[in-house]
mmCIF file with all atom_site columns, C-alpha atoms in Angstrom:
data_model
loop_
_atom_site.group_PDB
_atom_site.id
_atom_site.type_symbol
_atom_site.label_atom_id
_atom_site.label_alt_id
_atom_site.label_comp_id
_atom_site.label_asym_id
_atom_site.label_entity_id
_atom_site.label_seq_id
_atom_site.pdbx_PDB_ins_code
_atom_site.Cartn_x
_atom_site.Cartn_y
_atom_site.Cartn_z
_atom_site.occupancy
_atom_site.B_iso_or_equiv
_atom_site.pdbx_formal_charge
_atom_site.auth_seq_id
_atom_site.auth_comp_id
_atom_site.auth_asym_id
_atom_site.auth_atom_id
_atom_site.pdbx_PDB_model_num
ATOM 1   C CA . MET O 1 1   ? 21.779  5.137   34.312  1.00 0.00 ? 1   MET O CA 1
ATOM 2   C CA . ALA O 1 2   ? 20.316  5.663   30.861  1.00 0.00 ? 2   ALA O CA 1
ATOM 3   C CA . GLN O 1 3   ? 17.699  3.273   29.445  1.00 0.00 ? 3   GLN O CA 1
ATOM 4   C CA . TRP O 1 4   ? 17.562  2.244   25.902  1.00 0.00 ? 4   TRP O CA 1
ATOM 5   C CA . SER O 1 5   ? 14.369  3.084   24.157  1.00 0.00 ? 5   SER O CA 1
ATOM 6   C CA . SER O 1 6   ? 13.363  0.977   21.328  1.00 0.00 ? 6   SER O CA 1
ATOM 7   C CA . SER O 1 7   ? 12.267  2.339   17.989  1.00 0.00 ? 7   SER O CA 1
ATOM 8   C CA . ASN O 1 8   ? 8.614   3.404   17.703  1.00 0.00 ? 8   ASN O CA 1
ATOM 9   C CA . HIS O 1 9   ? 6.326   5.185   15.324  1.00 0.00 ? 9   HIS O CA 1
ATOM 10  C CA . ASN O 1 10  ? 7.161   8.435   17.030  1.00 0.00 ? 10  ASN O CA 1
ATOM 11  C CA . ASN O 1 11  ? 10.772  8.155   16.428  1.00 0.00 ? 11  ASN O CA 1
ATOM 12  C CA . ALA O 1 12  ? 11.694  10.883  13.976  1.00 0.00 ? 12  ALA O CA 1
ATOM 13  C CA . ASP O 1 13  ? 15.213  9.467   13.167  1.00 0.00 ? 13  ASP O CA 1
ATOM 14  C CA . GLU O 1 14  ? 13.542  6.254   11.652  1.00 0.00 ? 14  GLU O CA 1
ATOM 15  C CA . TYR O 1 15  ? 11.851  8.535   8.939   1.00 0.00 ? 15  TYR O CA 1
ATOM 16  C CA . VAL O 1 16  ? 14.827  10.873  8.300   1.00 0.00 ? 16  VAL O CA 1
ATOM 17  C CA . GLY O 1 17  ? 17.233  8.222   6.925   1.00 0.00 ? 17  GLY O CA 1
ATOM 18  C CA . SER O 1 18  ? 16.766  6.140   3.907   1.00 0.00 ? 18  SER O CA 1
ATOM 19  C CA . SER O 1 19  ? 14.415  3.244   4.136   1.00 0.00 ? 19  SER O CA 1
ATOM 20  C CA . LEU O 1 20  ? 14.770  -0.418  3.476   1.00 0.00 ? 20  LEU O CA 1
ATOM 21  C CA . PRO O 1 21  ? 13.105  -1.562  0.294   1.00 0.00 ? 21  PRO O CA 1
ATOM 22  C CA . PHE O 1 22  ? 10.129  -3.774  -0.121  1.00 0.00 ? 22  PHE O CA 1
ATOM 23  C CA . VAL O 1 23  ? 9.109   -4.714  -3.829  1.00 0.00 ? 23  VAL O CA 1
ATOM 24  C CA . THR O 1 24  ? 6.498   -7.190  -5.155  1.00 0.00 ? 24  THR O CA 1
ATOM 25  C CA . GLY O 1 25  ? 5.726   -7.239  -8.849  1.00 0.00 ? 25  GLY O CA 1
ATOM 26  C CA . SER O 1 26  ? 3.086   -8.940  -10.946 1.00 0.00 ? 26  SER O CA 1
ATOM 27  C CA . LEU O 1 27  ? 0.853   -9.626  -8.040  1.00 0.00 ? 27  LEU O CA 1
ATOM 28  C CA . VAL O 1 28  ? -2.183  -11.262 -9.536  1.00 0.00 ? 28  VAL O CA 1
ATOM 29  C CA . LEU O 1 29  ? -5.573  -9.574  -8.459  1.00 0.00 ? 29  LEU O CA 1
ATOM 30  C CA . THR O 1 30  ? -9.201  -10.943 -8.150  1.00 0.00 ? 30  THR O CA 1
ATOM 31  C CA . THR O 1 31  ? -12.243 -9.361  -6.755  1.00 0.00 ? 31  THR O CA 1
ATOM 32  C CA . ASP O 1 32  ? -11.472 -11.102 -3.414  1.00 0.00 ? 32  ASP O CA 1
ATOM 33  C CA . PRO O 1 33  ? -9.216  -8.620  -1.277  1.00 0.00 ? 33  PRO O CA 1
ATOM 34  C CA . GLN O 1 34  ? -5.648  -9.487  -0.604  1.00 0.00 ? 34  GLN O CA 1
ATOM 35  C CA . LYS O 1 35  ? -3.655  -8.145  2.438   1.00 0.00 ? 35  LYS O CA 1
ATOM 36  C CA . ILE O 1 36  ? -0.091  -7.342  1.660   1.00 0.00 ? 36  ILE O CA 1
ATOM 37  C CA . SER O 1 37  ? 1.923   -7.206  4.787   1.00 0.00 ? 37  SER O CA 1
ATOM 38  C CA . PHE O 1 38  ? 5.173   -5.258  5.218   1.00 0.00 ? 38  PHE O CA 1
ATOM 39  C CA . PRO O 1 39  ? 8.102   -6.411  7.425   1.00 0.00 ? 39  PRO O CA 1
ATOM 40  C CA . TYR O 1 40  ? 7.969   -3.226  9.464   1.00 0.00 ? 40  TYR O CA 1
ATOM 41  C CA . VAL O 1 41  ? 6.206   0.087   9.477   1.00 0.00 ? 41  VAL O CA 1
ATOM 42  C CA . THR O 1 42  ? 6.539   1.871   6.087   1.00 0.00 ? 42  THR O CA 1
ATOM 43  C CA . ARG O 1 43  ? 7.926   5.199   5.452   1.00 0.00 ? 43  ARG O CA 1
ATOM 44  C CA . TRP O 1 44  ? 6.369   5.460   2.008   1.00 0.00 ? 44  TRP O CA 1
ATOM 45  C CA . ILE O 1 45  ? 4.603   3.264   -0.533  1.00 0.00 ? 45  ILE O CA 1
ATOM 46  C CA . VAL O 1 46  ? 3.803   3.345   -4.302  1.00 0.00 ? 46  VAL O CA 1
ATOM 47  C CA . VAL O 1 47  ? 1.083   1.132   -5.781  1.00 0.00 ? 47  VAL O CA 1
ATOM 48  C CA . SER O 1 48  ? 1.005   0.600   -9.757  1.00 0.00 ? 48  SER O CA 1
ATOM 49  C CA . ASN O 1 49  ? -1.847  -0.964  -11.746 1.00 0.00 ? 49  ASN O CA 1
ATOM 50  C CA . THR O 1 50  ? 0.112   -3.040  -14.224 1.00 0.00 ? 50  THR O CA 1
ATOM 51  C CA . HIS O 1 51  ? -2.917  -4.730  -16.035 1.00 0.00 ? 51  HIS O CA 1
ATOM 52  C CA . ALA O 1 52  ? -3.993  -3.279  -19.504 1.00 0.00 ? 52  ALA O CA 1
ATOM 53  C CA . THR O 1 53  ? -7.655  -3.317  -19.017 1.00 0.00 ? 53  THR O CA 1
ATOM 54  C CA . ILE O 1 54  ? -8.703  -3.994  -15.380 1.00 0.00 ? 54  ILE O CA 1
ATOM 55  C CA . GLU O 1 55  ? -8.998  -1.184  -12.951 1.00 0.00 ? 55  GLU O CA 1
ATOM 56  C CA . MET O 1 56  ? -7.870  -1.998  -9.280  1.00 0.00 ? 56  MET O CA 1
ATOM 57  C CA . ARG O 1 57  ? -8.622  -0.704  -5.776  1.00 0.00 ? 57  ARG O CA 1
ATOM 58  C CA . PHE O 1 58  ? -6.166  -0.280  -2.832  1.00 0.00 ? 58  PHE O CA 1
ATOM 59  C CA . GLY O 1 59  ? -6.852  0.834   0.629   1.00 0.00 ? 59  GLY O CA 1
ATOM 60  C CA . PHE O 1 60  ? -5.916  0.181   4.351   1.00 0.00 ? 60  PHE O CA 1
ATOM 61  C CA . THR O 1 61  ? -8.743  -2.037  5.470   1.00 0.00 ? 61  THR O CA 1
ATOM 62  C CA . GLU O 1 62  ? -10.449 -5.002  4.036   1.00 0.00 ? 62  GLU O CA 1
ATOM 63  C CA . ASN O 1 63  ? -13.791 -3.442  4.476   1.00 0.00 ? 63  ASN O CA 1
ATOM 64  C CA . GLY O 1 64  ? -12.576 -0.296  2.776   1.00 0.00 ? 64  GLY O CA 1
ATOM 65  C CA . VAL O 1 65  ? -11.544 -1.982  -0.416  1.00 0.00 ? 65  VAL O CA 1
ATOM 66  C CA . ASN O 1 66  ? -14.850 -3.935  -0.472  1.00 0.00 ? 66  ASN O CA 1
ATOM 67  C CA . ALA O 1 67  ? -17.007 -0.781  -0.116  1.00 0.00 ? 67  ALA O CA 1
ATOM 68  C CA . ASN O 1 68  ? -19.826 -0.310  -2.419  1.00 0.00 ? 68  ASN O CA 1
ATOM 69  C CA . PRO O 1 69  ? -18.750 2.611   -4.811  1.00 0.00 ? 69  PRO O CA 1
ATOM 70  C CA . ALA O 1 70  ? -22.078 4.426   -4.258  1.00 0.00 ? 70  ALA O CA 1
ATOM 71  C CA . ALA O 1 71  ? -21.588 4.506   -0.522  1.00 0.00 ? 71  ALA O CA 1
ATOM 72  C CA . ASN O 1 72  ? -18.764 6.313   1.082   1.00 0.00 ? 72  ASN O CA 1
ATOM 73  C CA . SER O 1 73  ? -15.992 4.264   -0.405  1.00 0.00 ? 73  SER O CA 1
ATOM 74  C CA . ASN O 1 74  ? -12.688 4.008   1.544   1.00 0.00 ? 74  ASN O CA 1
ATOM 75  C CA . TYR O 1 75  ? -10.353 3.157   -1.223  1.00 0.00 ? 75  TYR O CA 1
ATOM 76  C CA . PHE O 1 76  ? -8.382  4.497   -4.087  1.00 0.00 ? 76  PHE O CA 1
ATOM 77  C CA . LEU O 1 77  ? -9.071  3.349   -7.623  1.00 0.00 ? 77  LEU O CA 1
ATOM 78  C CA . LEU O 1 78  ? -6.238  3.070   -10.037 1.00 0.00 ? 78  LEU O CA 1
ATOM 79  C CA . ASN O 1 79  ? -7.004  2.966   -13.863 1.00 0.00 ? 79  ASN O CA 1
ATOM 80  C CA . ALA O 1 80  ? -5.884  0.153   -16.303 1.00 0.00 ? 80  ALA O CA 1
ATOM 81  C CA . GLN O 1 81  ? -2.625  0.741   -18.145 1.00 0.00 ? 81  GLN O CA 1
ATOM 82  C CA . ASP O 1 82  ? -4.246  1.655   -21.601 1.00 0.00 ? 82  ASP O CA 1
ATOM 83  C CA . THR O 1 83  ? -6.775  3.962   -20.640 1.00 0.00 ? 83  THR O CA 1
ATOM 84  C CA . GLY O 1 84  ? -4.705  6.947   -20.689 1.00 0.00 ? 84  GLY O CA 1
ATOM 85  C CA . ASP O 1 85  ? -6.928  9.114   -18.744 1.00 0.00 ? 85  ASP O CA 1
ATOM 86  C CA . GLY O 1 86  ? -5.883  8.790   -15.317 1.00 0.00 ? 86  GLY O CA 1
ATOM 87  C CA . MET O 1 87  ? -3.620  7.442   -12.604 1.00 0.00 ? 87  MET O CA 1
ATOM 88  C CA . GLN O 1 88  ? -1.986  4.041   -13.189 1.00 0.00 ? 88  GLN O CA 1
ATOM 89  C CA . ALA O 1 89  ? 0.385   4.479   -10.277 1.00 0.00 ? 89  ALA O CA 1
ATOM 90  C CA . THR O 1 90  ? 0.333   6.590   -7.132  1.00 0.00 ? 90  THR O CA 1
ATOM 91  C CA . PRO O 1 91  ? 2.640   9.103   -6.208  1.00 0.00 ? 91  PRO O CA 1
ATOM 92  C CA . MET O 1 92  ? 5.107   8.319   -3.420  1.00 0.00 ? 92  MET O CA 1
ATOM 93  C CA . LEU O 1 93  ? 2.686   8.046   -0.556  1.00 0.00 ? 93  LEU O CA 1
ATOM 94  C CA . GLU O 1 94  ? 4.313   8.983   2.810   1.00 0.00 ? 94  GLU O CA 1
ATOM 95  C CA . VAL O 1 95  ? 2.354   6.904   5.095   1.00 0.00 ? 95  VAL O CA 1
ATOM 96  C CA . LYS O 1 96  ? 3.038   4.859   8.242   1.00 0.00 ? 96  LYS O CA 1
ATOM 97  C CA . CYS O 1 97  ? 1.274   1.505   7.834   1.00 0.00 ? 97  CYS O CA 1
ATOM 98  C CA . THR O 1 98  ? 2.123   -2.125  8.337   1.00 0.00 ? 98  THR O CA 1
ATOM 99  C CA . SER O 1 99  ? -0.066  -3.427  5.476   1.00 0.00 ? 99  SER O CA 1
ATOM 100 C CA . ILE O 1 100 ? -2.424  -2.504  2.606   1.00 0.00 ? 100 ILE O CA 1
ATOM 101 C CA . TRP O 1 101 ? -5.274  -4.193  0.991   1.00 0.00 ? 101 TRP O CA 1
ATOM 102 C CA . VAL O 1 102 ? -5.619  -4.629  -2.876  1.00 0.00 ? 102 VAL O CA 1
ATOM 103 C CA . ARG O 1 103 ? -8.210  -6.150  -5.308  1.00 0.00 ? 103 ARG O CA 1
ATOM 104 C CA . SER O 1 104 ? -9.319  -5.865  -8.829  1.00 0.00 ? 104 SER O CA 1
ATOM 105 C CA . GLU O 1 105 ? -12.470 -3.701  -9.716  1.00 0.00 ? 105 GLU O CA 1
ATOM 106 C CA . SER O 1 106 ? -13.659 -6.711  -11.914 1.00 0.00 ? 106 SER O CA 1
ATOM 107 C CA . GLY O 1 107 ? -11.984 -9.867  -13.380 1.00 0.00 ? 107 GLY O CA 1
ATOM 108 C CA . THR O 1 108 ? -8.409  -10.741 -12.846 1.00 0.00 ? 108 THR O CA 1
ATOM 109 C CA . GLY O 1 109 ? -5.968  -7.843  -12.640 1.00 0.00 ? 109 GLY O CA 1
ATOM 110 C CA . ALA O 1 110 ? -2.309  -7.121  -11.768 1.00 0.00 ? 110 ALA O CA 1
ATOM 111 C CA . CYS O 1 111 ? -0.335  -4.829  -9.672  1.00 0.00 ? 111 CYS O CA 1
ATOM 112 C CA . SER O 1 112 ? 3.287   -4.077  -8.222  1.00 0.00 ? 112 SER O CA 1
ATOM 113 C CA . ILE O 1 113 ? 3.990   -2.458  -4.956  1.00 0.00 ? 113 ILE O CA 1
ATOM 114 C CA . ILE O 1 114 ? 7.160   -0.821  -3.767  1.00 0.00 ? 114 ILE O CA 1
ATOM 115 C CA . ALA O 1 115 ? 7.640   0.601   -0.322  1.00 0.00 ? 115 ALA O CA 1
ATOM 116 C CA . GLY O 1 116 ? 10.398  1.783   1.855   1.00 0.00 ? 116 GLY O CA 1
ATOM 117 C CA . TYR O 1 117 ? 10.274  0.536   5.563   1.00 0.00 ? 117 TYR O CA 1
ATOM 118 C CA . THR O 1 118 ? 11.731  1.534   8.753   1.00 0.00 ? 118 THR O CA 1
ATOM 119 C CA . ASN O 1 119 ? 13.083  -0.493  11.539  1.00 0.00 ? 119 ASN O CA 1
ATOM 120 C CA . ILE O 1 120 ? 10.019  0.006   13.581  1.00 0.00 ? 120 ILE O CA 1
ATOM 121 C CA . PRO O 1 121 ? 8.122   -3.208  14.325  1.00 0.00 ? 121 PRO O CA 1
#
């Protein structure tokens, strides 16, 4: 008798097909970290800094986005919209995760997040 195995992070079929959409736009950021939780494990994510003048951080742990820049920082920094000298949005990051952390570098910022998620809890 065959047993049904549930989806898990090692199930390649979950990553081959199209993913389900997750979108949040105009998320208001402060220097306090915010956790963005996805309904299921992601297949990919894209983070965009939508503020005109405030840089933003994103990472995979609260401690990571709160790290001192002079130390071994464990976050990505996205430039503000009008700087014109760097990344305001990530490329499509193919990562398996259930949440990310975001915060502004200083002051009040804004961002949007789009992700494709699987059926894996």
